Amino acid sequence: MKFPTLLFISSLAIGLKLVAQENQLNKILENLKVELVQPETISTKDFEFGTSVSPDGNEFFFVKGLPRFGRTVIVYCKWKDTSWSPPFVAQFSGKYNDTNPYFSKDGKRLYFTSDRPTQNPNIQGRNFWYVERATYGWSEPKVVPGSINDQYDIVYPTIQLDGTVHFVSWNRPDSQNGDIYISKFKNGAYTSPELVEELNTISSDADPEPSNDGQFMFLTSTREGGLGHYDLYVFKKKENGKWGKAINLGNKVNSRGMDSDPILSPDGQTLYFSSDRLLYADVSDQTFKSYDDIRSFYNQILNGAMNIYKVDISELLSFLREADF
């Protein structure tokens, strides 16, 4: 009768450990401090989303757009002394719908998506482009080579050190409501996209951002159990190379609105993201006594348009590296 007893004790110990880890995780998530990124310069009353910080920390690229992403332009700021400069329109942007800027790990390339035309009739919709560092600014945009570009949309591509790309698409034949795909860089070109099964659900799953060491994946999703429209999640890679369970980043990061576009800082310790979070209580309780009251309220930064936020996740990542998730 010793074996069942030992098995019970072992199972109990594992259960207690998991409960303790869940409690510690919840405490860490509750202590996260979210900041609006440089109000009035980067985060304004306008529609901003989709960031990328250069590896040397001197450039901050993001997207200015119309609500519902109807028109999108890539802009950037430069670090000066203690703050970001006013934004400039990127040298290669402004004519087409350009979005999702993303630096290569060495900072020599900037990738993005665009609906600009190509010479290839088989490439349609929003596709994957890049520009290279030049003597003065950036080169002319080029289409990323390989089978990754086709007649289906590519949205939010992120690039790992080995060139592997994760992205989301809503209109590929095997996509449900928005799914995450992977394409690998082989022999100078990208392979045909494949679904990352363990990251996808019947809901919309989007905006994949892997950590530099490939051990964590951040994304946004409308999956069941979230706090609002889109919520941000993190996954830890398991020993078999697959992704573990989805960990919701909690109510300090997530809101009742759309929380999306997760991007890590060059050192991997800060998570940038976009959100249309609005102070719902303020909206519902607001009494407008004049037209000027309405205009003043709508012209504030937190007016329901997308803004850019950041949060220090160093403690969270340190914990997750040792936890059994």
XYZ file of C-alpha atoms in Angstrom, residues 11-287:
277
model
C 0.450 14.645 -6.540
C -0.493 16.784 -3.539
C 2.947 18.413 -3.491
C 2.751 19.207 -7.205
C -0.741 20.646 -6.760
C 0.334 22.854 -3.885
C 3.341 24.074 -5.868
C 1.148 25.022 -8.824
C -1.284 26.887 -6.548
C 1.615 28.798 -4.994
C 2.954 29.683 -8.439
C -0.466 30.879 -9.599
C -0.723 33.097 -6.529
C 2.737 34.527 -7.123
C 1.947 35.131 -10.794
C -1.245 36.987 -9.902
C 0.671 39.149 -7.428
C 3.283 40.051 -10.064
C 0.614 40.877 -12.632
C -1.249 43.020 -10.114
C 1.914 45.042 -9.459
C 2.625 45.834 -13.116
C 2.774 49.580 -13.780
C 1.591 50.676 -17.216
C 2.728 54.039 -18.592
C 1.525 56.104 -21.524
C 4.522 56.660 -23.819
C 5.460 60.353 -23.956
C 2.022 62.016 -23.944
C 1.446 64.787 -26.492
C 4.437 63.693 -28.596
C 3.961 59.976 -29.291
C 0.653 59.293 -27.563
C -1.817 61.998 -28.523
C -5.546 62.391 -29.106
C -4.932 60.873 -32.551
C -4.721 57.186 -33.538
C -1.277 55.660 -32.826
C -0.158 52.041 -32.714
C 2.501 49.522 -33.783
C 5.919 50.401 -32.368
C 9.504 49.312 -32.922
C 12.580 50.609 -31.092
C 15.966 50.459 -32.817
C 18.536 48.122 -31.191
C 20.644 51.114 -30.121
C 17.585 52.745 -28.527
C 17.894 55.941 -30.565
C 14.878 55.592 -32.875
C 11.239 54.952 -32.113
C 9.078 53.969 -35.092
C 5.295 53.765 -34.909
C 2.176 54.235 -37.014
C -0.230 57.152 -37.268
C -3.570 56.200 -38.719
C -7.238 56.844 -39.014
C -9.683 54.949 -36.773
C -10.254 51.351 -37.876
C -6.855 51.469 -39.605
C -8.320 53.139 -42.697
C -5.139 55.064 -43.555
C -1.742 54.321 -42.058
C 1.621 56.097 -42.237
C 4.893 55.060 -40.596
C 6.519 57.833 -38.555
C 9.492 57.955 -36.207
C 11.108 59.921 -33.395
C 14.756 60.316 -32.392
C 16.039 60.203 -28.830
C 17.420 63.567 -27.735
C 18.898 63.981 -24.257
C 15.978 62.808 -22.097
C 13.002 62.454 -24.447
C 11.781 61.583 -27.926
C 11.749 64.266 -30.611
C 8.573 65.308 -32.429
C 7.685 62.662 -35.065
C 8.861 62.703 -38.677
C 7.234 60.862 -41.576
C 9.484 57.945 -42.527
C 11.396 58.573 -45.734
C 9.772 55.592 -47.480
C 6.206 56.103 -46.219
C 3.305 58.501 -46.724
C 1.910 57.451 -50.100
C 0.571 53.959 -49.406
C -0.914 52.205 -46.404
C 2.256 51.232 -44.547
C 2.187 49.678 -41.105
C 3.873 47.287 -38.629
C 7.464 48.632 -38.644
C 9.953 46.151 -37.165
C 13.728 46.428 -36.814
C 16.077 43.591 -37.642
C 18.146 42.600 -34.616
C 21.231 44.364 -36.005
C 19.286 47.522 -36.850
C 20.397 47.467 -40.494
C 16.944 46.730 -41.869
C 13.444 47.896 -41.083
C 10.642 45.577 -42.116
C 7.024 46.649 -42.612
C 3.813 45.714 -44.378
C 2.300 47.692 -47.220
C -0.403 47.616 -49.872
C 1.920 49.320 -52.384
C 1.915 47.724 -55.858
C 4.526 45.230 -57.056
C 5.588 43.939 -60.479
C 4.434 40.450 -59.520
C 0.723 39.777 -60.308
C 0.717 36.922 -57.792
C 1.481 39.310 -54.931
C -1.617 41.169 -53.792
C -3.044 42.858 -50.701
C -0.802 43.757 -47.768
C 2.636 42.262 -48.154
C 6.023 42.072 -46.477
C 8.630 44.719 -47.394
C 11.928 46.044 -46.075
C 14.291 48.986 -46.362
C 18.010 48.998 -45.614
C 20.196 51.548 -43.888
C 21.723 53.924 -46.402
C 24.199 56.799 -46.194
C 21.326 59.219 -45.812
C 18.329 57.479 -44.317
C 16.905 54.370 -45.947
C 16.998 52.584 -49.293
C 14.039 52.183 -51.616
C 11.562 49.578 -50.322
C 11.978 46.015 -51.561
C 9.621 43.045 -51.384
C 10.844 40.347 -49.002
C 11.880 37.350 -51.165
C 10.358 33.910 -51.111
C 6.969 32.244 -50.784
C 5.901 34.311 -47.779
C 4.380 36.944 -50.089
C 1.392 35.825 -52.154
C -2.228 36.846 -52.717
C -3.041 36.796 -48.994
C -2.500 39.521 -46.416
C 0.488 39.585 -44.095
C -0.058 41.601 -40.926
C 2.259 42.285 -37.991
C 5.359 40.340 -39.055
C 8.071 39.999 -36.399
C 11.585 38.704 -37.121
C 13.783 36.555 -34.887
C 17.579 36.502 -34.892
C 17.707 33.527 -37.276
C 15.340 35.280 -39.684
C 12.220 33.320 -38.710
C 9.053 35.367 -39.203
C 5.787 35.109 -37.281
C 2.774 37.009 -38.579
C -1.008 37.023 -38.619
C -3.420 36.698 -41.516
C -7.189 36.863 -41.694
C -7.790 35.791 -45.281
C -5.656 32.706 -45.887
C -7.710 29.576 -46.732
C -6.769 27.827 -43.474
C -7.346 30.886 -41.261
C -10.437 31.036 -39.060
C -10.842 34.503 -37.534
C -7.230 35.581 -37.680
C -4.433 33.076 -37.091
C -0.710 33.122 -36.435
C 1.712 31.718 -39.007
C 5.428 31.027 -39.219
C 7.791 31.311 -42.189
C 11.465 30.313 -42.020
C 14.406 31.845 -43.843
C 16.154 29.180 -45.942
C 18.629 29.551 -48.816
C 18.124 33.307 -49.044
C 14.312 33.297 -49.159
C 11.267 32.695 -46.980
C 9.295 29.453 -46.979
C 5.540 29.137 -47.458
C 3.679 30.080 -44.252
C 2.503 27.392 -41.852
C 0.004 27.636 -38.994
C 1.343 27.628 -35.439
C -1.373 25.337 -34.148
C -0.834 25.724 -30.397
C -1.114 29.528 -30.533
C -4.401 29.631 -32.425
C -8.017 29.261 -31.310
C -11.410 29.633 -32.967
C -11.232 33.284 -31.874
C -8.964 35.942 -33.363
C -5.289 35.496 -32.462
C -2.874 38.135 -33.695
C 0.282 40.234 -33.326
C 2.887 37.585 -32.368
C 6.091 38.875 -30.729
C 8.732 36.321 -29.654
C 11.393 37.184 -27.111
C 14.977 37.431 -28.351
C 15.876 34.060 -26.849
C 12.756 32.437 -28.337
C 11.495 31.283 -24.933
C 8.402 33.504 -24.780
C 5.708 34.568 -27.195
C 3.440 37.572 -26.704
C 0.250 38.016 -28.691
C -3.230 39.510 -28.574
C -6.420 37.497 -28.734
C -10.192 37.624 -28.365
C -10.170 34.094 -26.916
C -12.585 33.142 -24.164
C -11.729 34.347 -20.678
C -10.367 37.757 -21.619
C -11.203 41.060 -19.977
C -12.354 42.943 -23.031
C -12.128 43.070 -26.810
C -8.521 41.982 -27.478
C -6.317 40.971 -24.523
C -2.546 40.512 -24.338
C -1.130 37.093 -23.443
C 2.281 35.496 -22.971
C 3.269 31.874 -23.680
C 6.339 29.988 -22.446
C 8.037 27.453 -24.706
C 7.939 23.883 -23.414
C 10.763 21.340 -23.509
C 9.239 19.728 -26.616
C 9.515 23.028 -28.522
C 5.768 23.720 -28.453
C 4.172 26.693 -26.738
C 2.601 26.237 -23.314
C -0.647 27.631 -21.959
C -1.859 31.177 -22.596
C -1.201 33.489 -19.635
C -3.392 36.589 -19.592
C -1.339 39.645 -18.601
C -4.027 40.796 -16.190
C -6.125 43.887 -15.604
C -3.221 46.314 -15.260
C -2.182 45.675 -18.865
C -5.511 44.599 -20.347
C -8.676 46.661 -20.397
C -12.244 46.522 -21.636
C -10.960 47.902 -24.922
C -8.527 46.671 -27.580
C -5.059 45.890 -26.217
C -2.748 44.814 -29.021
C 0.555 45.260 -30.897
C 2.938 43.838 -28.250
C 6.571 44.679 -29.019
C 9.575 44.132 -26.754
C 12.284 46.705 -26.131
C 15.769 45.828 -27.438
C 16.780 44.447 -24.015
C 13.547 42.449 -23.776
C 12.591 43.896 -20.389
C 9.901 46.378 -21.462
C 6.737 45.536 -23.343
C 5.294 48.212 -25.611
C 1.690 47.823 -26.710
C -1.221 49.747 -28.175
C -4.612 50.268 -26.598
C -7.830 52.169 -27.168
C -8.589 51.930 -23.453
C -10.900 54.644 -22.297
C -11.818 55.669 -18.781
C -15.254 54.091 -19.121
C -16.473 55.343 -15.754
C -15.507 58.872 -16.741
C -17.347 58.527 -20.036
C -20.542 57.182 -18.515
C -20.492 59.692 -15.644
C -19.538 62.698 -17.749
C -22.110 65.511 -17.902
